[in-house]
Coordinates of C-alpha atoms and ligand atoms in Angstrom, one line a residue:
X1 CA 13.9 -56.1 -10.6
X2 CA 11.4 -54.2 -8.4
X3 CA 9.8 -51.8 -10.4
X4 CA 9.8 -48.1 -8.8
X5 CA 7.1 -46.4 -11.1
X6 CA 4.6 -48.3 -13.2
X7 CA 3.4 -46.1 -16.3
X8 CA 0.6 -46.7 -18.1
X9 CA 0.0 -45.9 -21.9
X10 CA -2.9 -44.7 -23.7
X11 CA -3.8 -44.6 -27.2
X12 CA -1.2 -44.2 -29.8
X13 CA 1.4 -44.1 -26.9
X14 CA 3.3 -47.3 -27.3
X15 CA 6.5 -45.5 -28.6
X16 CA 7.3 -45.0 -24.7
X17 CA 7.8 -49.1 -24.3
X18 CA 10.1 -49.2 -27.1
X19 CA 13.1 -46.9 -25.2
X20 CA 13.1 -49.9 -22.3
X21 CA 16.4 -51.6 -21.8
X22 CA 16.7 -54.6 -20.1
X23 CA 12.8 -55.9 -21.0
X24 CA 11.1 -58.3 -20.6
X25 CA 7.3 -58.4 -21.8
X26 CA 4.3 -60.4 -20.4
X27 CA 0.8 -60.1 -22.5
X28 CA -2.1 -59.8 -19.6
X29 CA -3.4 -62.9 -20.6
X30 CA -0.7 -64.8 -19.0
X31 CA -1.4 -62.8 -15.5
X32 CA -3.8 -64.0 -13.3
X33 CA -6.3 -61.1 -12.7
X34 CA -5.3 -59.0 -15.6
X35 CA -7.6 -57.4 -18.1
X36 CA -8.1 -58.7 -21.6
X37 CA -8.2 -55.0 -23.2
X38 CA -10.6 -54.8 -26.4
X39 CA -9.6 -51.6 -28.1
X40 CA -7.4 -51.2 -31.3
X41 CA -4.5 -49.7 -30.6
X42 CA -4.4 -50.9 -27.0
X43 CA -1.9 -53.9 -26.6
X44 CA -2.1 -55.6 -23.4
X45 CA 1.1 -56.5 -22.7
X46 CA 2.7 -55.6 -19.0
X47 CA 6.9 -54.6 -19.7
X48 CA 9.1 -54.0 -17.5
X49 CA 12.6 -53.0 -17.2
X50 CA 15.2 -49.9 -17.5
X51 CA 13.9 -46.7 -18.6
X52 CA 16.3 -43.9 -18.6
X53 CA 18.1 -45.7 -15.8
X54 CA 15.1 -46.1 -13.7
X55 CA 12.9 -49.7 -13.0
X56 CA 9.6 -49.2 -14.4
X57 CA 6.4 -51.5 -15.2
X58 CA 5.1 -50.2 -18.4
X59 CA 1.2 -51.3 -18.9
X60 CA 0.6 -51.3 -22.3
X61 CA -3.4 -51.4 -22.7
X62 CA -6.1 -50.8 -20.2
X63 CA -9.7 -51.4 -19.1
X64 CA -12.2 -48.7 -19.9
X65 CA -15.5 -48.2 -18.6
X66 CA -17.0 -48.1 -21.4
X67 CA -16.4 -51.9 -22.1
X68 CA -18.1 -53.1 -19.5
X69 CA -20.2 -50.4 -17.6
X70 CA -18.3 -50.8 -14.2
X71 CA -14.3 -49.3 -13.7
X72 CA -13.0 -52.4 -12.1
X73 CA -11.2 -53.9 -14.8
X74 CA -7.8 -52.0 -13.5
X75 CA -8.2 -52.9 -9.8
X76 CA -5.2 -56.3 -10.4
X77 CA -2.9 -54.4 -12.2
X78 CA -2.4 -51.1 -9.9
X79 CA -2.5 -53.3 -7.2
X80 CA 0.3 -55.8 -8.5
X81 CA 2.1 -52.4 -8.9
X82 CA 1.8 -51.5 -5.4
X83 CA 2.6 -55.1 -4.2
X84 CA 5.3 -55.3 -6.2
X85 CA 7.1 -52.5 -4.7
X86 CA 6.6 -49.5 -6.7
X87 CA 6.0 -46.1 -5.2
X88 CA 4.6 -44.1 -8.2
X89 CA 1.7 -44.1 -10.7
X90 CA 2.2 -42.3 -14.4
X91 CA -0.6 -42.5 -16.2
X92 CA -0.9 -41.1 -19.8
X93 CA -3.8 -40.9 -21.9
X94 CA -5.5 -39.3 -25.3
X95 CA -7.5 -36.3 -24.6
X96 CA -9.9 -33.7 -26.1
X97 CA -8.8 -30.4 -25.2
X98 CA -11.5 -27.8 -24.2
X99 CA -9.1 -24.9 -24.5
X100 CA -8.4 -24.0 -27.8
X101 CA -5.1 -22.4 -27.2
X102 CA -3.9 -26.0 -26.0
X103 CA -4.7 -27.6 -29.5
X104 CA -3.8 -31.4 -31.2
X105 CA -0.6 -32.3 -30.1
X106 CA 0.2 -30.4 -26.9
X107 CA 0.7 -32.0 -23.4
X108 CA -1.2 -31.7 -20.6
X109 CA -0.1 -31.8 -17.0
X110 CA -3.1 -33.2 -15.3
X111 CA -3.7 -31.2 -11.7
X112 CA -6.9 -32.5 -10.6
X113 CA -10.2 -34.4 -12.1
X114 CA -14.0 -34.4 -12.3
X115 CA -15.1 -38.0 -12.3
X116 CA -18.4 -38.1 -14.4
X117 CA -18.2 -41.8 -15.0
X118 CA -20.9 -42.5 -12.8
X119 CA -19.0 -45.3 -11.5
X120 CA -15.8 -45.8 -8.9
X121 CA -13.2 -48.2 -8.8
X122 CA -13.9 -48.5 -4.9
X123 CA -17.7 -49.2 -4.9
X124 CA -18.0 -52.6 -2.7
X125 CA -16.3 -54.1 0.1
X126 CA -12.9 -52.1 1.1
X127 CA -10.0 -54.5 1.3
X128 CA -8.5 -52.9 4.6
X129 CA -5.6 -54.3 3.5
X130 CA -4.6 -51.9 0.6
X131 CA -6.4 -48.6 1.8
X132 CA -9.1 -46.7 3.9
X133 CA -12.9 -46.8 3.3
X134 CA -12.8 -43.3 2.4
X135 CA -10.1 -42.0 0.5
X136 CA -9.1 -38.3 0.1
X137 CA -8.4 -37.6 -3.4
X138 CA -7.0 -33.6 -2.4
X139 CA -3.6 -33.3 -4.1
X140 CA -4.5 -36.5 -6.0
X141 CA -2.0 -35.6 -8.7
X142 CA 1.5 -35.4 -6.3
X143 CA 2.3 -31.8 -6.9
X144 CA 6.3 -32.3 -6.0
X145 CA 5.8 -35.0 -8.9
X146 CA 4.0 -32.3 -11.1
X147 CA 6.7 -29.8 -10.5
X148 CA 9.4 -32.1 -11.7
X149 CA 7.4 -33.1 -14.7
X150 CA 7.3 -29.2 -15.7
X151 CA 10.9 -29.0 -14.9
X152 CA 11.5 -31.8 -17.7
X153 CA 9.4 -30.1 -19.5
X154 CA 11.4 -26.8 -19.7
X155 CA 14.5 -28.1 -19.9
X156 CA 13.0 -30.2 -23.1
X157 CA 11.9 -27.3 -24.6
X158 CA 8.4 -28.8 -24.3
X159 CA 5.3 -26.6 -24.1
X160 CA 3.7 -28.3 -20.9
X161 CA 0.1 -27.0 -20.2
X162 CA -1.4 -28.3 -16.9
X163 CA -5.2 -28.3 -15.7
X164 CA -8.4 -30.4 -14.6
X165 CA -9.1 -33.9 -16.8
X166 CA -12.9 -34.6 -16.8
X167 CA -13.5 -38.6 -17.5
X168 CA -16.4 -39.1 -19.0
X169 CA -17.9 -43.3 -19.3
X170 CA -17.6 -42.6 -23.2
X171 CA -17.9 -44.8 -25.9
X172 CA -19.3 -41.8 -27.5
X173 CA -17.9 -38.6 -27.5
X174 CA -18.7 -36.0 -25.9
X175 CA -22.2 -33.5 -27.6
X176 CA -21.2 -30.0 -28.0
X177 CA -23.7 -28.7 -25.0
X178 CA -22.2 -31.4 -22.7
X179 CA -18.5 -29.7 -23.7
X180 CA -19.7 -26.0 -22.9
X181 CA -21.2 -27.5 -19.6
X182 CA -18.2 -29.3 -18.7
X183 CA -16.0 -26.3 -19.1
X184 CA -18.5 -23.9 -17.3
X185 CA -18.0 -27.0 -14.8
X186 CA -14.0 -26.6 -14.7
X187 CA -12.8 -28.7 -16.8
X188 CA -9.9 -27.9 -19.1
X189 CA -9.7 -31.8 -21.0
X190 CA -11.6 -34.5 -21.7
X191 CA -11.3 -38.4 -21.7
X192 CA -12.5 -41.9 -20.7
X193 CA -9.9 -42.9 -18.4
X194 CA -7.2 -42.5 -16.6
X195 CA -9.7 -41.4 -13.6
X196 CA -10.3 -45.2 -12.1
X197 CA -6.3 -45.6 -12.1
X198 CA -5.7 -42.5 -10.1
X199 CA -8.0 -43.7 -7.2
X200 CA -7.2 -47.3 -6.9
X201 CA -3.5 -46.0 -6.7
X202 CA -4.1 -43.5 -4.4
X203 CA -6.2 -45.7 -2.3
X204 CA -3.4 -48.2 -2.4
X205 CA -1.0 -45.3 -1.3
X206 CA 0.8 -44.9 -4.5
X207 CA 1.5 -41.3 -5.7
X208 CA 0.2 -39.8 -9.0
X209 CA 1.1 -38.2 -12.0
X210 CA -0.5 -37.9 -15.1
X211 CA -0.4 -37.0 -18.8
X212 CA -3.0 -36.1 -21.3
X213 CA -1.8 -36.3 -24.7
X214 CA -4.2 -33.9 -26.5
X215 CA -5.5 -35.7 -29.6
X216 CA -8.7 -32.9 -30.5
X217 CA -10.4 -29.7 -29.5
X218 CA -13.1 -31.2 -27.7
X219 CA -16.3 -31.8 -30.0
X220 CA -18.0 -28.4 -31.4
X221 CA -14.9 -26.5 -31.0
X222 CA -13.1 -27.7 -34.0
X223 CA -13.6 -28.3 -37.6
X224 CA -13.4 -31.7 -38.3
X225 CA -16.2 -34.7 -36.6
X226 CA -14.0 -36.6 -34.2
X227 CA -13.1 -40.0 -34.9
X228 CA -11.2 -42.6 -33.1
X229 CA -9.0 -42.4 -36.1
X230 CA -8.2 -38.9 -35.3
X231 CA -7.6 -39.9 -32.1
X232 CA -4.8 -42.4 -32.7
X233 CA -3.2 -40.2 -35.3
X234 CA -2.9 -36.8 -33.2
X235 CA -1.6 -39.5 -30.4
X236 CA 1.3 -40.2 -33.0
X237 CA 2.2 -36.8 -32.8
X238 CA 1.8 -35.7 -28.8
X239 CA 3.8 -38.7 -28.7
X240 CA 7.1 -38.1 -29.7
X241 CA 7.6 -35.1 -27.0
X242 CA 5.4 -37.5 -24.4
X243 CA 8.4 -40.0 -25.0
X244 CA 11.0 -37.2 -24.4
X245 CA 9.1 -36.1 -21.3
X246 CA 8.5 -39.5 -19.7
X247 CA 12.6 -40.3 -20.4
X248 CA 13.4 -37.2 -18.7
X249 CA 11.2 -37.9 -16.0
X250 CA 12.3 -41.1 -15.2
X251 CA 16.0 -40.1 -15.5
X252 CA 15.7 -37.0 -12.9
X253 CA 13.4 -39.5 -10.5
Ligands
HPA1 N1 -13.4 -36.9 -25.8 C1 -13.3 -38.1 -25.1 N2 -12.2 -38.9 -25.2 C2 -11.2 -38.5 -26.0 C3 -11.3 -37.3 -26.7 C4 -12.4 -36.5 -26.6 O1 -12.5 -35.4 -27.3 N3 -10.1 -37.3 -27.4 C5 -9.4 -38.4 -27.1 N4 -10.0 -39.1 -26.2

């Protein structure tokens, strides 16, 4: 079955691979190239099969920069994707929210991103093969794709807020002075992915669009200290409309 949109998940996410029919599941240790994630709550496992009617690839667990200082480790995967046949990219992940009407919970259409990892998927020799030297990233997150995700979302009855992701290289969070820079800066989330996939894709010419579960008010704005405990248990929550959202998507693709 050729896959027509790969999705990955994010933290907490998972719930999404469980509405596949027809699947089949492969852990990334048994694919040549594939990352060996090291994060709790991040599987590894590639599935693919029927969602809402529609072929997917579902890659459960991903490579952050923060494991190894470089944002390679995706580069096999979204590639496989493209080889494979797929057209689209959907990438969720957990984010901190730097809006505080758009608390834990909520979903957030991403529409464009600041990459502050101080690394790119791209740095090195181009393979010709798969995409240009220089990349444009403008309209990065396929706004025909982004209208149809609000779309789902209305008819769902889902509160869909939509605005810039900053990735930061993480593994800490984020200080309070960095979050009131980043949101003089633009930024309306924050996270410490996601940004690495969108670029090999669109480099690959695959088109983009992506999730942010938010999991926190970005650090300083809320009560609590944040906590990658916090992080998976706000996930749990986003979640359940991120599954309804995702199955609509698929079924109106
Ligand atoms: N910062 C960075 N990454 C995150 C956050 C955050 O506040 N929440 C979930 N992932």
């Amino acid at each position: 079955m050729t896959p027509r949109v790969g999705i990955v998940l994010g933290s907490g996410l998972g719930a999404i691979a469980e509405a596949l029919t027809d699947a089949t599941h492969t852990p990334y240790a048994e694919l040549e190239g594939f990352p060996r994630p090291s994060v709790a709550g991040h599987g590894g496992t590639l599935s693919q099969g029927l969602l809402g009617g529609l072929p997917v690839a579902i890659f459960q667990g991903r490579k952050h920069v923060y494991e190894t200082g470089d944002a390679y480790g995706m580069r096999v995967p979204i590639r496989w994707l493209k080889e494979a046949g797929a057209e689209t990219l959907f990438l969720t992940n957990a984010a901190g929210s730097l809006n505080a009407d758009v608390g834990p919970g909520r979903l957030m259409a991403i529409s464009d991103h600041i990459n502050f990892l101080g690394v790119n998927p791209l740095t090195g020799p181009n393979d010709d093969a798969v995409g240009p030297r220089f990349p444009s990233l403008r309209d990065a997150y396929d706004p025909e794709l982004r209208a149809k995700l609000h779309a789902a979302a209305t008819g769902l009855d889902i509160n869909l807020a939509e605005g810039v992701y900053l990735a930061t290289a993480g593994p800490t969070f984020e200080t309070p002075a960095e979050i009131r820079a980043f949101r003089t800066l633009g930024a309306d989330a924050v996270g410490m992915s996601t940004v690495p996939e969108v670029i090999l894709a669109r480099h690959a010419g695959l088109r983009v669009a992506a999730v942010s579960a938010i999991t926190n008010l970005a650090e300083g704005m809320g009560g609590e200290e944040l906590s990658h405990e916090q992080t998976l248990r706000n996930a749990e929550v986003a979640a359940r409309d991120l599954v309804r959202l995702v199955l609509k998507f698929a079924e109106d693709y």
